[in-house]
PDB file of C-alpha atoms in Angstrom:
ATOM      1  CA  UNK N  21       2.275 -17.503 -17.689  1.00 68.00           C
ATOM      2  CA  UNK N  22       5.000 -15.280 -16.173  1.00 82.00           C
ATOM      3  CA  UNK N  23       4.607 -14.398 -12.490  1.00 87.00           C
ATOM      4  CA  UNK N  24       2.894 -11.125 -11.607  1.00 89.00           C
ATOM      5  CA  UNK N  25       4.810  -9.147  -8.971  1.00 90.00           C
ATOM      6  CA  UNK N  26       3.749  -6.154  -6.913  1.00 91.00           C
ATOM      7  CA  UNK N  27       6.644  -4.435  -5.089  1.00 91.00           C
ATOM      8  CA  UNK N  28       6.047  -3.410  -1.471  1.00 91.00           C
ATOM      9  CA  UNK N  29       7.500  -0.226   0.007  1.00 91.00           C
ATOM     10  CA  UNK N  30       6.998   1.302   3.452  1.00 90.00           C
ATOM     11  CA  UNK N  31       5.171   4.653   3.089  1.00 89.00           C
ATOM     12  CA  UNK N  32       7.403   7.677   3.851  1.00 90.00           C
ATOM     13  CA  UNK N  33       4.760   9.120   6.196  1.00 88.00           C
ATOM     14  CA  UNK N  34       4.906   5.959   8.325  1.00 89.00           C
ATOM     15  CA  UNK N  35       8.714   6.172   8.505  1.00 91.00           C
ATOM     16  CA  UNK N  36       8.512   9.844   9.516  1.00 93.00           C
ATOM     17  CA  UNK N  37       5.926   9.203  12.236  1.00 91.00           C
ATOM     18  CA  UNK N  38       7.888   6.274  13.685  1.00 91.00           C
ATOM     19  CA  UNK N  39      11.096   8.361  13.614  1.00 93.00           C
ATOM     20  CA  UNK N  40       9.337  11.160  15.531  1.00 93.00           C
ATOM     21  CA  UNK N  41       7.977   8.690  18.089  1.00 90.00           C
ATOM     22  CA  UNK N  42      11.392   7.055  18.466  1.00 90.00           C
ATOM     23  CA  UNK N  43      13.001  10.485  18.857  1.00 91.00           C
ATOM     24  CA  UNK N  44      10.541  11.442  21.600  1.00 89.00           C
ATOM     25  CA  UNK N  45      11.210   8.206  23.481  1.00 86.00           C
ATOM     26  CA  UNK N  46      14.989   8.715  23.117  1.00 86.00           C
ATOM     27  CA  UNK N  47      14.653  12.304  24.391  1.00 86.00           C
ATOM     28  CA  UNK N  48      12.593  11.003  27.323  1.00 81.00           C
ATOM     29  CA  UNK N  49      15.302   8.470  28.177  1.00 79.00           C
ATOM     30  CA  UNK N  50      18.087  11.067  27.993  1.00 80.00           C
ATOM     31  CA  UNK N  51      16.074  13.615  29.994  1.00 79.00           C
ATOM     32  CA  UNK N  52      15.217  11.075  32.667  1.00 75.00           C
ATOM     33  CA  UNK N  53      18.871  10.046  32.967  1.00 71.00           C
ATOM     34  CA  UNK N  54      19.721  13.524  34.264  1.00 72.00           C
ATOM     35  CA  UNK N  55      16.829  13.629  36.714  1.00 69.00           C
ATOM     36  CA  UNK N  56      16.609  11.889  40.052  1.00 62.00           C
ATOM     37  CA  UNK N  57      15.472   8.283  39.605  1.00 61.00           C
ATOM     38  CA  UNK N  58      12.371   8.070  41.734  1.00 64.00           C
ATOM     39  CA  UNK N  59       9.223   6.081  41.017  1.00 64.00           C
ATOM     40  CA  UNK N  60       7.652   8.832  38.896  1.00 67.00           C
ATOM     41  CA  UNK N  61      10.472   9.060  36.394  1.00 71.00           C
ATOM     42  CA  UNK N  62      10.869   5.297  36.021  1.00 75.00           C
ATOM     43  CA  UNK N  63       7.152   5.027  35.282  1.00 77.00           C
ATOM     44  CA  UNK N  64       7.362   7.700  32.577  1.00 76.00           C
ATOM     45  CA  UNK N  65      10.290   5.904  30.915  1.00 78.00           C
ATOM     46  CA  UNK N  66       8.474   2.546  31.033  1.00 83.00           C
ATOM     47  CA  UNK N  67       5.339   4.096  29.504  1.00 84.00           C
ATOM     48  CA  UNK N  68       7.401   5.755  26.749  1.00 83.00           C
ATOM     49  CA  UNK N  69       9.225   2.552  25.795  1.00 85.00           C
ATOM     50  CA  UNK N  70       6.012   0.503  25.987  1.00 91.00           C
ATOM     51  CA  UNK N  71       4.293   3.014  23.678  1.00 89.00           C
ATOM     52  CA  UNK N  72       7.057   2.583  21.093  1.00 88.00           C
ATOM     53  CA  UNK N  73       6.879  -1.226  21.277  1.00 90.00           C
ATOM     54  CA  UNK N  74       3.072  -1.267  21.010  1.00 92.00           C
ATOM     55  CA  UNK N  75       3.131   1.184  18.068  1.00 90.00           C
ATOM     56  CA  UNK N  76       5.578  -1.047  16.177  1.00 88.00           C
ATOM     57  CA  UNK N  77       3.551  -4.195  16.962  1.00 89.00           C
ATOM     58  CA  UNK N  78       0.169  -2.726  15.986  1.00 89.00           C
ATOM     59  CA  UNK N  79       1.313  -1.106  12.740  1.00 88.00           C
ATOM     60  CA  UNK N  80       3.135  -4.111  11.270  1.00 87.00           C
ATOM     61  CA  UNK N  81       0.815  -4.166   8.237  1.00 89.00           C
ATOM     62  CA  UNK N  82       2.263  -0.809   7.136  1.00 88.00           C
ATOM     63  CA  UNK N  83       5.924  -1.938   7.069  1.00 89.00           C
ATOM     64  CA  UNK N  84       7.853  -3.861   4.439  1.00 88.00           C
ATOM     65  CA  UNK N  85      11.540  -4.690   4.141  1.00 84.00           C
ATOM     66  CA  UNK N  86      13.353  -3.402   1.073  1.00 85.00           C
ATOM     67  CA  UNK N  87      12.767  -5.895  -1.708  1.00 84.00           C
ATOM     68  CA  UNK N  88       9.398  -6.961  -0.296  1.00 88.00           C
ATOM     69  CA  UNK N  89       6.767  -8.082  -2.791  1.00 90.00           C
ATOM     70  CA  UNK N  90       3.555  -9.974  -3.439  1.00 91.00           C
ATOM     71  CA  UNK N  91       4.010 -12.423  -6.306  1.00 90.00           C
ATOM     72  CA  UNK N  92       1.265 -14.391  -8.063  1.00 91.00           C
ATOM     73  CA  UNK N  93       2.560 -17.517  -9.820  1.00 89.00           C
ATOM     74  CA  UNK N  94       0.691 -20.328 -11.560  1.00 86.00           C
ATOM     75  CA  UNK N  95       0.589 -22.450  -8.408  1.00 86.00           C
ATOM     76  CA  UNK N  96       0.995 -20.062  -5.448  1.00 87.00           C
ATOM     77  CA  UNK N  97       0.833 -16.598  -3.953  1.00 89.00           C
ATOM     78  CA  UNK N  98       4.107 -15.524  -2.316  1.00 89.00           C
ATOM     79  CA  UNK N  99       4.189 -12.642   0.165  1.00 90.00           C
ATOM     80  CA  UNK N 100       7.578 -11.331   1.235  1.00 87.00           C
ATOM     81  CA  UNK N 101       7.107  -8.472   3.655  1.00 82.00           C
ATOM     82  CA  UNK N 102       9.948  -9.394   5.978  1.00 77.00           C
ATOM     83  CA  UNK N 103      13.036 -11.527   5.669  1.00 80.00           C
ATOM     84  CA  UNK N 104      11.239 -14.808   5.005  1.00 84.00           C
ATOM     85  CA  UNK N 105       8.649 -15.214   2.265  1.00 86.00           C
ATOM     86  CA  UNK N 106       5.310 -16.820   3.063  1.00 87.00           C
ATOM     87  CA  UNK N 107       3.945 -19.092   0.328  1.00 88.00           C
ATOM     88  CA  UNK N 108       0.264 -19.910  -0.082  1.00 87.00           C
ATOM     89  CA  UNK N 109      -0.331 -22.802  -2.482  1.00 86.00           C
ATOM     90  CA  UNK N 110      -3.413 -22.499  -4.693  1.00 80.00           C
ATOM     91  CA  UNK N 111      -4.139 -26.231  -4.436  1.00 79.00           C
ATOM     92  CA  UNK N 112      -4.632 -25.848  -0.665  1.00 81.00           C
ATOM     93  CA  UNK N 113      -7.091 -23.011  -1.215  1.00 81.00           C
ATOM     94  CA  UNK N 114      -6.166 -19.410  -0.550  1.00 81.00           C
ATOM     95  CA  UNK N 115      -8.126 -17.530   2.083  1.00 86.00           C
ATOM     96  CA  UNK N 116      -8.071 -13.739   1.949  1.00 88.00           C
ATOM     97  CA  UNK N 117     -10.068 -10.794   3.232  1.00 88.00           C
ATOM     98  CA  UNK N 118      -9.984  -7.096   2.401  1.00 89.00           C
ATOM     99  CA  UNK N 119     -11.126  -4.407   4.835  1.00 89.00           C
ATOM    100  CA  UNK N 120     -11.410  -0.682   4.112  1.00 89.00           C
ATOM    101  CA  UNK N 121      -9.542   1.518   6.630  1.00 87.00           C
ATOM    102  CA  UNK N 122     -10.820   5.041   7.288  1.00 86.00           C
ATOM    103  CA  UNK N 123      -9.541   7.407   9.969  1.00 86.00           C
ATOM    104  CA  UNK N 124     -12.033   9.904  11.337  1.00 87.00           C
ATOM    105  CA  UNK N 125     -10.508  13.268  12.247  1.00 87.00           C
ATOM    106  CA  UNK N 126     -12.055  15.123  15.185  1.00 89.00           C
ATOM    107  CA  UNK N 127     -11.520  18.551  16.672  1.00 89.00           C
ATOM    108  CA  UNK N 128     -12.765  19.080  20.216  1.00 87.00           C
ATOM    109  CA  UNK N 129     -14.712  15.803  19.922  1.00 86.00           C
ATOM    110  CA  UNK N 130     -16.515  17.059  16.790  1.00 89.00           C
ATOM    111  CA  UNK N 131     -15.924  15.011  13.608  1.00 86.00           C
ATOM    112  CA  UNK N 132     -14.376  17.240  10.934  1.00 89.00           C
ATOM    113  CA  UNK N 133     -13.453  14.731   8.244  1.00 89.00           C
ATOM    114  CA  UNK N 134     -12.552  11.228   7.231  1.00 87.00           C
ATOM    115  CA  UNK N 135      -9.252  10.169   5.667  1.00 85.00           C
ATOM    116  CA  UNK N 136      -8.973   7.090   3.449  1.00 82.00           C
ATOM    117  CA  UNK N 137      -6.033   4.960   4.659  1.00 83.00           C
ATOM    118  CA  UNK N 138      -6.243   2.264   2.005  1.00 85.00           C
ATOM    119  CA  UNK N 139      -7.346  -1.298   2.550  1.00 90.00           C
ATOM    120  CA  UNK N 140      -6.044  -3.914   4.969  1.00 90.00           C
ATOM    121  CA  UNK N 141      -5.455  -7.279   3.305  1.00 91.00           C
ATOM    122  CA  UNK N 142      -5.252 -10.500   5.330  1.00 91.00           C
ATOM    123  CA  UNK N 143      -4.038 -13.628   3.550  1.00 89.00           C
ATOM    124  CA  UNK N 144      -4.149 -17.093   5.127  1.00 85.00           C
ATOM    125  CA  UNK N 145      -5.468 -18.152   8.503  1.00 77.00           C
ATOM    126  CA  UNK N 146      -4.109 -18.868  11.944  1.00 76.00           C
ATOM    127  CA  UNK N 147      -0.399 -18.394  12.642  1.00 78.00           C
ATOM    128  CA  UNK N 148       0.426 -18.347   8.917  1.00 79.00           C
ATOM    129  CA  UNK N 149      -1.728 -15.244   8.356  1.00 85.00           C
ATOM    130  CA  UNK N 150      -0.088 -12.195   6.790  1.00 89.00           C
ATOM    131  CA  UNK N 151      -1.573  -8.706   7.042  1.00 89.00           C
ATOM    132  CA  UNK N 152      -0.524  -5.903   4.745  1.00 91.00           C
ATOM    133  CA  UNK N 153      -1.905  -2.553   3.693  1.00 91.00           C
ATOM    134  CA  UNK N 154      -2.512  -1.443   0.132  1.00 90.00           C
ATOM    135  CA  UNK N 155      -0.509   1.677   1.089  1.00 90.00           C
ATOM    136  CA  UNK N 156       2.603  -0.503   0.619  1.00 91.00           C
ATOM    137  CA  UNK N 157       1.838  -0.793  -3.111  1.00 90.00           C
ATOM    138  CA  UNK N 158       2.146   2.080  -5.628  1.00 89.00           C
ATOM    139  CA  UNK N 159      -1.163   3.950  -5.966  1.00 87.00           C
ATOM    140  CA  UNK N 160      -1.686   2.900  -9.594  1.00 87.00           C
ATOM    141  CA  UNK N 161      -1.421  -0.808  -8.717  1.00 88.00           C
ATOM    142  CA  UNK N 162      -3.621  -0.974  -5.594  1.00 88.00           C
ATOM    143  CA  UNK N 163      -6.873  -1.907  -7.306  1.00 89.00           C
ATOM    144  CA  UNK N 164      -5.075  -4.446  -9.495  1.00 90.00           C
ATOM    145  CA  UNK N 165      -3.547  -6.131  -6.415  1.00 91.00           C
ATOM    146  CA  UNK N 166      -6.954  -6.502  -4.763  1.00 91.00           C
ATOM    147  CA  UNK N 167      -8.461  -7.805  -8.034  1.00 90.00           C
ATOM    148  CA  UNK N 168      -5.611 -10.313  -8.516  1.00 90.00           C
ATOM    149  CA  UNK N 169      -6.035 -11.485  -4.932  1.00 90.00           C
ATOM    150  CA  UNK N 170      -9.745 -12.083  -5.581  1.00 89.00           C
ATOM    151  CA  UNK N 171      -8.792 -14.053  -8.705  1.00 88.00           C
ATOM    152  CA  UNK N 172      -6.284 -16.127  -6.685  1.00 87.00           C
ATOM    153  CA  UNK N 173      -8.978 -16.995  -4.128  1.00 87.00           C
ATOM    154  CA  UNK N 174     -11.180 -18.216  -6.996  1.00 86.00           C
ATOM    155  CA  UNK N 175      -8.281 -20.172  -8.537  1.00 83.00           C
ATOM    156  CA  UNK N 176      -7.885 -17.910 -11.569  1.00 84.00           C
ATOM    157  CA  UNK N 177      -4.565 -16.515 -12.880  1.00 82.00           C
ATOM    158  CA  UNK N 178      -3.469 -12.969 -12.037  1.00 84.00           C
ATOM    159  CA  UNK N 179      -3.552 -10.316 -14.746  1.00 85.00           C
ATOM    160  CA  UNK N 180      -1.274  -7.661 -13.206  1.00 81.00           C
ATOM    161  CA  UNK N 181      -1.475  -3.897 -13.012  1.00 73.00           C
ATOM    162  CA  UNK N 182      -1.031  -3.230 -16.741  1.00 65.00           C
ATOM    163  CA  UNK N 183      -4.222  -2.937 -18.757  1.00 55.00           C
ATOM    164  CA  UNK N 184      -4.857  -5.913 -21.035  1.00 51.00           C
ATOM    165  CA  UNK N 185      -3.429  -5.598 -24.533  1.00 52.00           C
ATOM    166  CA  UNK N 186      -5.879  -4.323 -27.092  1.00 50.00           C
ATOM    167  CA  UNK N 187      -6.895  -6.894 -29.682  1.00 48.00           C
ATOM    168  CA  UNK N 188      -8.476  -4.405 -32.045  1.00 50.00           C
ATOM    169  CA  UNK N 189      -7.183  -4.368 -35.594  1.00 49.00           C
ATOM    170  CA  UNK N 190      -6.450  -1.249 -37.658  1.00 52.00           C
ATOM    171  CA  UNK N 191      -9.539  -2.024 -39.740  1.00 53.00           C
ATOM    172  CA  UNK N 192     -11.745  -1.547 -36.673  1.00 56.00           C
ATOM    173  CA  UNK N 193     -10.209   1.855 -35.830  1.00 57.00           C
ATOM    174  CA  UNK N 194     -12.794   4.629 -35.571  1.00 62.00           C
ATOM    175  CA  UNK N 195     -13.408   6.649 -38.719  1.00 63.00           C
ATOM    176  CA  UNK N 196     -12.097  10.228 -38.758  1.00 68.00           C
ATOM    177  CA  UNK N 197     -14.582  12.976 -37.990  1.00 70.00           C
ATOM    178  CA  UNK N 198     -16.167  14.653 -41.024  1.00 74.00           C
ATOM    179  CA  UNK N 199     -14.604  17.912 -42.180  1.00 75.00           C
ATOM    180  CA  UNK N 200     -16.224  21.135 -41.112  1.00 78.00           C
ATOM    181  CA  UNK N 201     -16.828  24.260 -43.193  1.00 78.00           C
ATOM    182  CA  UNK N 202     -14.215  26.154 -41.140  1.00 73.00           C
ATOM    183  CA  UNK N 203     -11.561  23.552 -42.050  1.00 75.00           C
ATOM    184  CA  UNK N 204     -12.496  23.875 -45.751  1.00 78.00           C
ATOM    185  CA  UNK N 205     -12.163  27.698 -45.598  1.00 79.00           C
ATOM    186  CA  UNK N 206      -8.792  27.390 -43.838  1.00 72.00           C
ATOM    187  CA  UNK N 207      -7.491  24.996 -46.500  1.00 78.00           C
ATOM    188  CA  UNK N 208      -8.702  27.355 -49.278  1.00 80.00           C
ATOM    189  CA  UNK N 209      -6.992  30.331 -47.594  1.00 75.00           C
ATOM    190  CA  UNK N 210      -3.713  28.371 -47.297  1.00 73.00           C
ATOM    191  CA  UNK N 211      -3.894  27.387 -51.018  1.00 80.00           C
ATOM    192  CA  UNK N 212      -4.504  31.019 -52.012  1.00 79.00           C
ATOM    193  CA  UNK N 213      -1.514  32.152 -49.876  1.00 71.00           C
ATOM    194  CA  UNK N 214       0.822  29.841 -51.791  1.00 65.00           C
TER     195      UNK N 214
END
């Protein structure tokens, strides 16, 4: 069986939000450079840089290097989100969990809506655990990735995002619909016009 591969790509919205946050921190650093360095300004700079570092650490499941992928082979599941791939061998047993992520929007502490932010997938356990979001996968392949991961946990082969090939023969094709009286009148009118 050929390997089934799902490409991973960082969502553009995530890149835009991190660029805005990085820009704000850079502006804060430049602005504080021109101000007097007293305890207040140093604290603001430290908080700004710490916010950027924490944001990058907490949102790691939403980032993937170019060329990142999740590949299902006959004997393993390979996740390459960063520079080094992580390989989970089926013979050792693959452990995975899927958690739905919803963000509740509030206005003046009143809930106004809920936004679906995909599913968070955790593969493995302990220090070898990898977390990734289904937002890294193209929308059409998200359900197939989760289904293939469930198959890998059960020791079954992956099927991929493409629908299974149809095994129906031309003989089992549905019969054409019966002709209507309007179609008969139209055919008669076309014959008379010739």
